[in-house]
Coordinates of C-alpha atoms and ligand atoms in Angstrom, one line a residue:
X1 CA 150.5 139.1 123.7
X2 CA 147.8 137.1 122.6
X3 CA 147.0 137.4 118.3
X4 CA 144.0 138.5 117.1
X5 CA 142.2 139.3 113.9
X6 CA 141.7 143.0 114.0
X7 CA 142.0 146.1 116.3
X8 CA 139.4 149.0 115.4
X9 CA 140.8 152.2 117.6
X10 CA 139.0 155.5 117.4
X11 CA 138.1 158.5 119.9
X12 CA 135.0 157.3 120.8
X13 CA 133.1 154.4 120.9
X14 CA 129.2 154.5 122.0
X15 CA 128.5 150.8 123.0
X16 CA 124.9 151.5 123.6
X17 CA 124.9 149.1 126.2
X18 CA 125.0 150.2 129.2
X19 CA 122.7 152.8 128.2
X20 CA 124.0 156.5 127.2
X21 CA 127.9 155.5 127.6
X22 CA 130.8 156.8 125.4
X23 CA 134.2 155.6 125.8
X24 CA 137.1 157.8 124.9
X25 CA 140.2 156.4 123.2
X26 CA 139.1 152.8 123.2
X27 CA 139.4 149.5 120.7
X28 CA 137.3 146.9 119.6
X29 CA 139.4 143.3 119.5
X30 CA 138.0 141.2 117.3
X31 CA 138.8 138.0 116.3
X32 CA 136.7 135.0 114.4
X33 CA 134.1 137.7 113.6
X34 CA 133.3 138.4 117.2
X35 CA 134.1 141.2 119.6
X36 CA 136.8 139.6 122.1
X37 CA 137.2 142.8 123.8
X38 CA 136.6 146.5 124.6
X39 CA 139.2 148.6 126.3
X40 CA 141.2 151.3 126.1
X41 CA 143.4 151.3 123.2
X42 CA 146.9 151.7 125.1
X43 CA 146.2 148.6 127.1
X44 CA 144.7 147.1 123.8
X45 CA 148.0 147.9 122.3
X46 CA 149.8 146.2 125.3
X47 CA 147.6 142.9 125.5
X48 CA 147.0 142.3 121.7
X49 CA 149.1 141.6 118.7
X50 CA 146.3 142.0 115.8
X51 CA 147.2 141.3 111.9
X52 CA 145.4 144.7 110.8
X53 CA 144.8 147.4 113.2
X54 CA 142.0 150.1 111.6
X55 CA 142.9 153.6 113.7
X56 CA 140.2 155.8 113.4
X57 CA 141.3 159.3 114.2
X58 CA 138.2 161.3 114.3
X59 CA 135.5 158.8 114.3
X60 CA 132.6 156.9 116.7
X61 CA 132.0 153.5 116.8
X62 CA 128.4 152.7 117.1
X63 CA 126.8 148.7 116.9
X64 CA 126.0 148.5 113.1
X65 CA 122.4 150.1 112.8
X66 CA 119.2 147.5 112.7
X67 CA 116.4 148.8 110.3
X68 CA 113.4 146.7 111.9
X69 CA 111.1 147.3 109.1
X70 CA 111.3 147.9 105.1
X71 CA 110.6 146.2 101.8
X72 CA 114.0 146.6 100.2
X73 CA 112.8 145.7 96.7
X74 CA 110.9 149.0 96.6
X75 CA 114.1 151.1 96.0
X76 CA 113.1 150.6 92.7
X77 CA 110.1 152.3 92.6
X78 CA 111.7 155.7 95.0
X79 CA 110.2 158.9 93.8
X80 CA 107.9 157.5 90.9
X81 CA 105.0 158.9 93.0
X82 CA 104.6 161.4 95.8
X83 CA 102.8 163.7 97.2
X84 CA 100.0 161.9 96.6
X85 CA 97.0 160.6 99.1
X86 CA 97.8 157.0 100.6
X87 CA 94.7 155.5 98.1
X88 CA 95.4 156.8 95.1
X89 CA 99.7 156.4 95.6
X90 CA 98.5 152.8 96.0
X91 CA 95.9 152.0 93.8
X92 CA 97.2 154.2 91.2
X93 CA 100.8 154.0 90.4
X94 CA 102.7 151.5 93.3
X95 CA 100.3 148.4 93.0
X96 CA 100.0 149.2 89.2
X97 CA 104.0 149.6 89.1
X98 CA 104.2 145.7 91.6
X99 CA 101.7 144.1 89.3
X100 CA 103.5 144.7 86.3
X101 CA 106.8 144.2 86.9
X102 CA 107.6 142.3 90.1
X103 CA 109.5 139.3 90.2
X104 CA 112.8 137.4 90.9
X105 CA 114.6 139.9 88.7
X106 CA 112.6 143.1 90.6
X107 CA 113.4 141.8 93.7
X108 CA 117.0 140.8 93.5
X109 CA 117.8 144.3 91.4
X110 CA 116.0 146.0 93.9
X111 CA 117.5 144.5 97.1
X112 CA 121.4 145.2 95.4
X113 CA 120.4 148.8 95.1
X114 CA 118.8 148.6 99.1
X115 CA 122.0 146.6 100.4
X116 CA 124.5 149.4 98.7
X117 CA 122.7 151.9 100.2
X118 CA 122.0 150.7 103.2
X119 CA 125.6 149.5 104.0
X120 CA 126.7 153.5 102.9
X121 CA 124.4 154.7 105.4
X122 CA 125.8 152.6 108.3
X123 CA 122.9 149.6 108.2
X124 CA 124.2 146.3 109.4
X125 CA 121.0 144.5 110.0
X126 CA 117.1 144.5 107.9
X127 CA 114.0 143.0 108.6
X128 CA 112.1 142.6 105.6
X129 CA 108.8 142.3 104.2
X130 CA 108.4 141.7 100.1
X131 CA 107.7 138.6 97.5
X132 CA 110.3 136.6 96.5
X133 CA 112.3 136.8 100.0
X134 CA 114.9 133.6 99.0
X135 CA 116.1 136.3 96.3
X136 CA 116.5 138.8 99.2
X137 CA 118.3 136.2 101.1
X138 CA 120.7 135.6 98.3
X139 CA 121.6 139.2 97.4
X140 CA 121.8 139.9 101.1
X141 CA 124.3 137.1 101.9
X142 CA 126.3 138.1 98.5
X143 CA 126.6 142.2 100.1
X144 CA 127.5 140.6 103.5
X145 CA 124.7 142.5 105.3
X146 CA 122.7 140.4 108.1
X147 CA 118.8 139.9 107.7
X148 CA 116.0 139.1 108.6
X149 CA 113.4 137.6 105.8
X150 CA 109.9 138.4 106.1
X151 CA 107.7 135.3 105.1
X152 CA 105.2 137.4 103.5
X153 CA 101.4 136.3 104.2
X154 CA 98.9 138.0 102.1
X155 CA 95.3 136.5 101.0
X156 CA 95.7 138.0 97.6
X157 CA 97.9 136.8 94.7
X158 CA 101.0 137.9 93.6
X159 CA 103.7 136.9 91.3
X160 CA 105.1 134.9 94.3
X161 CA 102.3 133.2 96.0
X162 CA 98.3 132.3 94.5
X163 CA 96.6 132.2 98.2
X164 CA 97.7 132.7 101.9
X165 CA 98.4 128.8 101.8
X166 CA 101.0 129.2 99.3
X167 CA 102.7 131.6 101.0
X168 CA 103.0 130.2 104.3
X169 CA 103.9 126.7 102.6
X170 CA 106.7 128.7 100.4
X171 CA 107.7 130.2 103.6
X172 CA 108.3 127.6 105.2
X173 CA 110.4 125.2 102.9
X174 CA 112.7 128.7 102.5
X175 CA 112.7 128.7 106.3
X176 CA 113.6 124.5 106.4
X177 CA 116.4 125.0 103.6
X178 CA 118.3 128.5 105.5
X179 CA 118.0 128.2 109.3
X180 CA 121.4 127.1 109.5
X181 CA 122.8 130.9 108.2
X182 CA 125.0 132.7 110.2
X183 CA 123.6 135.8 108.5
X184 CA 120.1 135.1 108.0
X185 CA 117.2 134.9 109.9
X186 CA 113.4 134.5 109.4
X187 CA 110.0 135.9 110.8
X188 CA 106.6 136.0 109.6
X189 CA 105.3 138.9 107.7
X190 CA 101.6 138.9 107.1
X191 CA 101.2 141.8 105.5
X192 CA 98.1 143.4 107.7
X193 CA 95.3 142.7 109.8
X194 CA 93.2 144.2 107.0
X195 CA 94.7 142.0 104.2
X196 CA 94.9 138.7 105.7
X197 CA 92.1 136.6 107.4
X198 CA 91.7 134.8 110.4
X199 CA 92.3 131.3 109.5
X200 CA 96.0 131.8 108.1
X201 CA 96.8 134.7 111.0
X202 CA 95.8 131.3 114.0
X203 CA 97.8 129.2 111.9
X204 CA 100.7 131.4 112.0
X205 CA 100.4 132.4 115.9
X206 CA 101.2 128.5 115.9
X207 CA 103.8 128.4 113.8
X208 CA 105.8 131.3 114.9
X209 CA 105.1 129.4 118.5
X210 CA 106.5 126.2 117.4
X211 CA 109.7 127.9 115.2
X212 CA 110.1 130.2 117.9
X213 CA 110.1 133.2 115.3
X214 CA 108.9 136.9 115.4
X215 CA 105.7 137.7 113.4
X216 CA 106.2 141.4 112.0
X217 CA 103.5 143.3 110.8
X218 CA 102.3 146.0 109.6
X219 CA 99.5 147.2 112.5
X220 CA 97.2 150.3 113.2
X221 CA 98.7 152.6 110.4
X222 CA 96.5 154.7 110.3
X223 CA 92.6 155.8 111.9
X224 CA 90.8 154.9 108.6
X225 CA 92.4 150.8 109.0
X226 CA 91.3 150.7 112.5
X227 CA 87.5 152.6 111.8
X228 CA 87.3 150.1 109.1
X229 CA 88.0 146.9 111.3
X230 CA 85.7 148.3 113.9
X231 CA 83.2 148.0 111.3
X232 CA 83.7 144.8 109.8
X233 CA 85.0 142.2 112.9
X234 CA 83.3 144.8 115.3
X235 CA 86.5 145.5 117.2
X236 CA 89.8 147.2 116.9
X237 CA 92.9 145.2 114.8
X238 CA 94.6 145.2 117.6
X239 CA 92.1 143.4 119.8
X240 CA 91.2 140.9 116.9
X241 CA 94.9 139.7 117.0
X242 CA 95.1 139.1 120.7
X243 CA 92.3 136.9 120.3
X244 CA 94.2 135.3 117.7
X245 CA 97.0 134.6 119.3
X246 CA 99.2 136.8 117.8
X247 CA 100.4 139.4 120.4
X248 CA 103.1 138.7 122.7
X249 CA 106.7 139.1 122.7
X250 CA 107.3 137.5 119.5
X251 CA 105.1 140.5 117.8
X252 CA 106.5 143.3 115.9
X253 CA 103.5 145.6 115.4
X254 CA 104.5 148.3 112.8
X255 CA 103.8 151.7 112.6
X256 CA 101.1 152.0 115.7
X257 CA 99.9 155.6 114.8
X258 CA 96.9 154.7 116.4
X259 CA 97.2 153.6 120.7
X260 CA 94.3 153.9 123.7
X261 CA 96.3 154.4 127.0
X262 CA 95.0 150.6 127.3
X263 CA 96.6 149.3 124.4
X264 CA 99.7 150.9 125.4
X265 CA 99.1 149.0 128.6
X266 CA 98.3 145.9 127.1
X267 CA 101.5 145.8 124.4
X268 CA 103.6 146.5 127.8
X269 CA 102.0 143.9 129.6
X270 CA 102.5 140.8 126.6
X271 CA 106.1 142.1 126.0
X272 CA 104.9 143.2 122.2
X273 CA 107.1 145.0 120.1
X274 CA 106.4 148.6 118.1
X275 CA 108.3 149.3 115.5
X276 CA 108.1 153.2 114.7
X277 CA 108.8 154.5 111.2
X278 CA 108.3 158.1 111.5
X279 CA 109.1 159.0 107.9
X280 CA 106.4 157.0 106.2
X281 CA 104.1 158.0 108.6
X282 CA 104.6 161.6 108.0
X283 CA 105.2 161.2 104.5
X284 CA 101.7 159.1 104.4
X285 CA 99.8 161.5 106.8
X286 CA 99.1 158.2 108.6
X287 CA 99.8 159.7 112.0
X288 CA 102.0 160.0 114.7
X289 CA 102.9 156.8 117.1
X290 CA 103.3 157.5 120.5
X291 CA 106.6 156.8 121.5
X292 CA 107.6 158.7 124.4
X293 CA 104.4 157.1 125.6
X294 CA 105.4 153.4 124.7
X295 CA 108.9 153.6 125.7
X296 CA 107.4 155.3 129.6
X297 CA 104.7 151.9 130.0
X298 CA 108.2 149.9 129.6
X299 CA 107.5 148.6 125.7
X300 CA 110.6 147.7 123.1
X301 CA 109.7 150.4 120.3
X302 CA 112.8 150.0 117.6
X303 CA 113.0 152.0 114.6
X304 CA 112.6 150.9 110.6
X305 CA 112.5 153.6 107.1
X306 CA 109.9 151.1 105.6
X307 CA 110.3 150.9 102.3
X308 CA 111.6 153.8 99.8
X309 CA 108.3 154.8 97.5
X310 CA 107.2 156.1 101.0
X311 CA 110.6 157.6 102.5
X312 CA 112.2 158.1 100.5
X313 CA 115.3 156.3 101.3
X314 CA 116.7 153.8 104.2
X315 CA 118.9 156.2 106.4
X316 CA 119.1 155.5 109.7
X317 CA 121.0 158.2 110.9
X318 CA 118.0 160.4 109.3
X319 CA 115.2 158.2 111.0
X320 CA 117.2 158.6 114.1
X321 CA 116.9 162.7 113.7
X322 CA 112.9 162.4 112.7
X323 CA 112.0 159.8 115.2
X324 CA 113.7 162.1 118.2
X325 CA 112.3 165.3 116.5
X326 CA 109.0 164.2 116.1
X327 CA 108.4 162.9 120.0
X328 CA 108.9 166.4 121.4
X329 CA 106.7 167.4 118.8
X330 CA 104.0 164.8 119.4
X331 CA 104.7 164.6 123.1
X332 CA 105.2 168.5 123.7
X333 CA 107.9 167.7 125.7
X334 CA 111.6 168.7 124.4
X335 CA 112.9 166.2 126.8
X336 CA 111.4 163.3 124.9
X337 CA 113.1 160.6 123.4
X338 CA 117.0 162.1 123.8
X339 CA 119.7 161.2 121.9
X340 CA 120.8 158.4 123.5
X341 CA 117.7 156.6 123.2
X342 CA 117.3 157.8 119.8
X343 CA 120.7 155.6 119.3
X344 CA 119.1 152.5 121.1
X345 CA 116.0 152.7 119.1
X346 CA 118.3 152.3 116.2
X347 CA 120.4 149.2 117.3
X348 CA 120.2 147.4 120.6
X349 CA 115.9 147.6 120.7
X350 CA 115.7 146.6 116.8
X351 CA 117.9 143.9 117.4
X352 CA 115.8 142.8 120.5
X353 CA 112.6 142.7 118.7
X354 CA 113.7 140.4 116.2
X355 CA 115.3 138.0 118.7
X356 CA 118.8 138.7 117.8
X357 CA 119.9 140.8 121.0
X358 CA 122.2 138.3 122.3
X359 CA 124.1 138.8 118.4
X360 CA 124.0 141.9 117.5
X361 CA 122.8 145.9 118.5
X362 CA 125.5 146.8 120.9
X363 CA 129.2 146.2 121.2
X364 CA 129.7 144.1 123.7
X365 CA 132.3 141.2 124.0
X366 CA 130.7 138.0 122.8
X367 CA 128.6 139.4 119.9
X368 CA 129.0 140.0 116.4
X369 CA 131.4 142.5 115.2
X370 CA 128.7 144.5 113.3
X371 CA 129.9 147.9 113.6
X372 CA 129.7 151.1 111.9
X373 CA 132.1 154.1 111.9
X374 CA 130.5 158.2 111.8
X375 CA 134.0 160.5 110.8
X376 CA 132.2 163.1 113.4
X377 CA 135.3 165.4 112.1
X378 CA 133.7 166.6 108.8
X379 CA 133.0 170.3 109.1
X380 CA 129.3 169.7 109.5
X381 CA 129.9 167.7 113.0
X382 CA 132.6 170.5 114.6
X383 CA 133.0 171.3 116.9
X384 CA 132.4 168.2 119.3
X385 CA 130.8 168.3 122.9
X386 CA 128.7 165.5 122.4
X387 CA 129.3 162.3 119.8
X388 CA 125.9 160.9 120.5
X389 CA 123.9 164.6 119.9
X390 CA 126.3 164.5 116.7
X391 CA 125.3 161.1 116.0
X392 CA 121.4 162.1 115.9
X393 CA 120.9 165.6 115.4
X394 CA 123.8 166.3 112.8
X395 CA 125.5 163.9 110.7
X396 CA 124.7 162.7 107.7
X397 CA 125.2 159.6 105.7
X398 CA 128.1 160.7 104.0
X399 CA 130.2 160.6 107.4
X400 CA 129.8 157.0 107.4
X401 CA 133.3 155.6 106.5
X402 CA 133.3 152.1 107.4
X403 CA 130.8 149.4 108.1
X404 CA 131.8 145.9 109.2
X405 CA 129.6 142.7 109.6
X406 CA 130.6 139.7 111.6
X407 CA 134.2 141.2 111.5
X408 CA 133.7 141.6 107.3
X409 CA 134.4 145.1 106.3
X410 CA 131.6 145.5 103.6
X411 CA 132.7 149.9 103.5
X412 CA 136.1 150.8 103.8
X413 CA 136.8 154.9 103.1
X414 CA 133.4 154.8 101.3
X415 CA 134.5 152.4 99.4
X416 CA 132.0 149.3 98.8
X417 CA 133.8 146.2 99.3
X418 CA 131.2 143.0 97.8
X419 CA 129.1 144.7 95.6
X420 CA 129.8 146.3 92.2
X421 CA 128.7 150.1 92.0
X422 CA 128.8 150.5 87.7
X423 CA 127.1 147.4 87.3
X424 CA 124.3 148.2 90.1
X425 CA 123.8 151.8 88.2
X426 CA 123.4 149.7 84.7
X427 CA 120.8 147.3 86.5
X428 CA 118.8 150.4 87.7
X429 CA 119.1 152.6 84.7
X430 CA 117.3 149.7 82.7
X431 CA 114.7 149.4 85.4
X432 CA 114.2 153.3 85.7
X433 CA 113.6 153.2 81.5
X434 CA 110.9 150.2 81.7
X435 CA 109.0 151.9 85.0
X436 CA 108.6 155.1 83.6
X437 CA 107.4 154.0 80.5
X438 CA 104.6 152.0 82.2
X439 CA 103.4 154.9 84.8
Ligands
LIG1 ZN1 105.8 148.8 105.5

């Protein structure tokens, strides 16, 4: 009998790798963090002698869920405007709202309120994009969560940064002083082709070269960003940045509403990433990205909420449901994007696309114990052929029970385990009052 850390048995576990498997009555082992083993929980019982043994009696076991793109800090601004035309949301209440009020205390309030509810809905793993990422990493490492920090690149000035060259430089020394973290990992994030010029975009082709880190950005949103590019650099964004430098496999191009069967080709071919996040878009009107049609020429496509003004929330198990709906609407083919793949989107490819698939996105021995647990025996999920149609086309957020990174429960029973819930409501309650006395 060899002694462990942990045994986590329930009735199924959907590894995600291989590909559309589900193991019945099986246990993770875990021990220093990392998944030892994964095997059926009688043998388990017979091999390992853990100090806690979790049993799970009506629940899956997925890889913790990876939300490739949002801007946590926004939680703070959810529901101050909708409804509204992309322009006017912007230039009339959410870059009003940012001007006014962001800063260290915005963003580390804000990212508190993201981390408890993204560790309730089963999250594990965000790639971000907002000012003041060191205060992101700081409130990230306190909830436990893995993430990735977008070095944010815009030319105009913010509260965090006076010109692209302060941002990168900022960037960079936050890079230098974290890149030891277990939990924490960087990528660039200039914000869009449309916001940030050619001189800083080559520099940064370079330096994600020589760092060997992703550059994630926000990319073909919708037709009026690409009409406008065609008109002022006389081609599409997406061509403009290949002859920067910038596509290859270390790009996460967001959103995508907007692909020529050639482009499609051409992100295949480089190995680019897409990262689809099919609430914003629909909540936006940007458009629909072509996924069934990305993940047929062979491209990564992984899934992110963006941020909550234009979601409104970061629920992966939702995304999930909208991202699989919305292919067989888009594609007119009911067959598109099944569950399964739906699942993958949401783990293993998000993981992948920010260079983290050998830690993280699947439960496999050797990788981080990031894992969430669904209770698929609430009324809502009964009866069960299927955990993984459950998975995407039922359950809710609520059925989360228990979330674990690098071994670390962070949700137990529903139950936060590093952050404080009262205090978090206080923090937002004050924020609310300023906010919506300023819109
Ligand atoms: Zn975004």
């Amino acid at each position: 009998m060899q002694t462990i850390d942990k045994l986590i048995s329930a009735p199924w576990i959907l590894p995600v790798e291989p590909q559309g498997c589900v193991l019945e009555d099986h246990a993770l082992a875990i021990h220093e963090g990392r998944i030892l083993d994964l095997l059926p929980t009688e043998e388990a019982q017979a091999r390992y002698r853990p100090e806690t043994h979790r049993r799970l009696e009506r629940h899956a076991l997925i890889p913790g869920l990876v939300n490739a793109h949002t801007h946590s800090p926004m939680t703070l601004l959810r529901g101050l405007a909708d409804d509204l035309p992309l322009m006017d949301w912007l230039q009339n209440h959410i870059w009003p709202a940012e001007g006014r009020f962001v800063g260290e205390g915005f963003v580390h309030d804000g990212t508190l309120l993201a981390a408890a509810e993204m560790i309730r809905g089963g999250t594990t793993c965000f790639n971000d994009m907002y000012f003041f990422p060191e205060t992101t990493g700081q409130v990230a490492a306190r909830a436990g969560l893995r993430a990735v920090l977008g070095l944010i690149v815009i030319d105009f000035p913010s509260a965090w940064a006076g010109d692209a060259e302060e941002y990168i430089t900022k960037g960079l020394d936050i890079h230098d002083r974290y890149k030891g973290d277990a939990l924490l990992s960087f990528c660039f994030a200039p914000h869009a082709p449309y916001t940030v010029g050619d001189d800083p975009l080559r520099r940064l082709a370079t330096l994600a070269q020589e760092l060997e880190i992703p550059v994630h950005m926000h990319v073909h949103e919708t037709a009026h960003e690409v009409e406008e590019a065609v008109a002022r650099f006389g081609m599409r964004p997406l061509e403009r940045l290949a002859r920067l430098g910038l596509v290859g496999p270390s790009l996460l191009g967001v959103h995508m509403t907007q692909l020529e069967a050639a482009e499609i080709r051409y992100l295949a071919e480089t190995g680019a990433h897409v990262v689809h996040c099919p609430e914003s878009n629909l909540k936006l009107a940007s458009g629909f990205c072509p996924v069934q049609a990305l993940l047929e020429a062979g491209v990564n496509v992984a899934l992110g909420t963006d941020g909550s003004a234009s979601n409104n929330d970061l629920d992966l198990l939702g995304e999930m449901r909208t991202a699989a709906l919305l292919a067989k609407g888009v594609s007119g083919d009911a067959a598109a994007l099944p569950a399964h793949t739906a699942l993958r989107m949401a783990t293993l490819n998000g993981a992948r696309a920010l260079g983290l698939g050998e830690i993280t996105g699947s439960l496999e021995p050797g990788k981080s114990a990031d894992i969430t647990a669904v209770d698929l025996g609430e009324p809502e999920t009964l009866p069960l052929y299927d955990p993984a149609s459950h998975l995407v086309y039922a359950a809710a957020r609520h059925q989360v029970s228990d979330v674990w990174v690098a071994g670390r429960p962070l949700l137990r029973d529903r139950q936060l385990t590093t952050l404080d819930l009262p205090d978090l409501r206080r923090r937002v309650a004050d924020w609310q009052r300023r906010i919506a006395a300023a819109d």
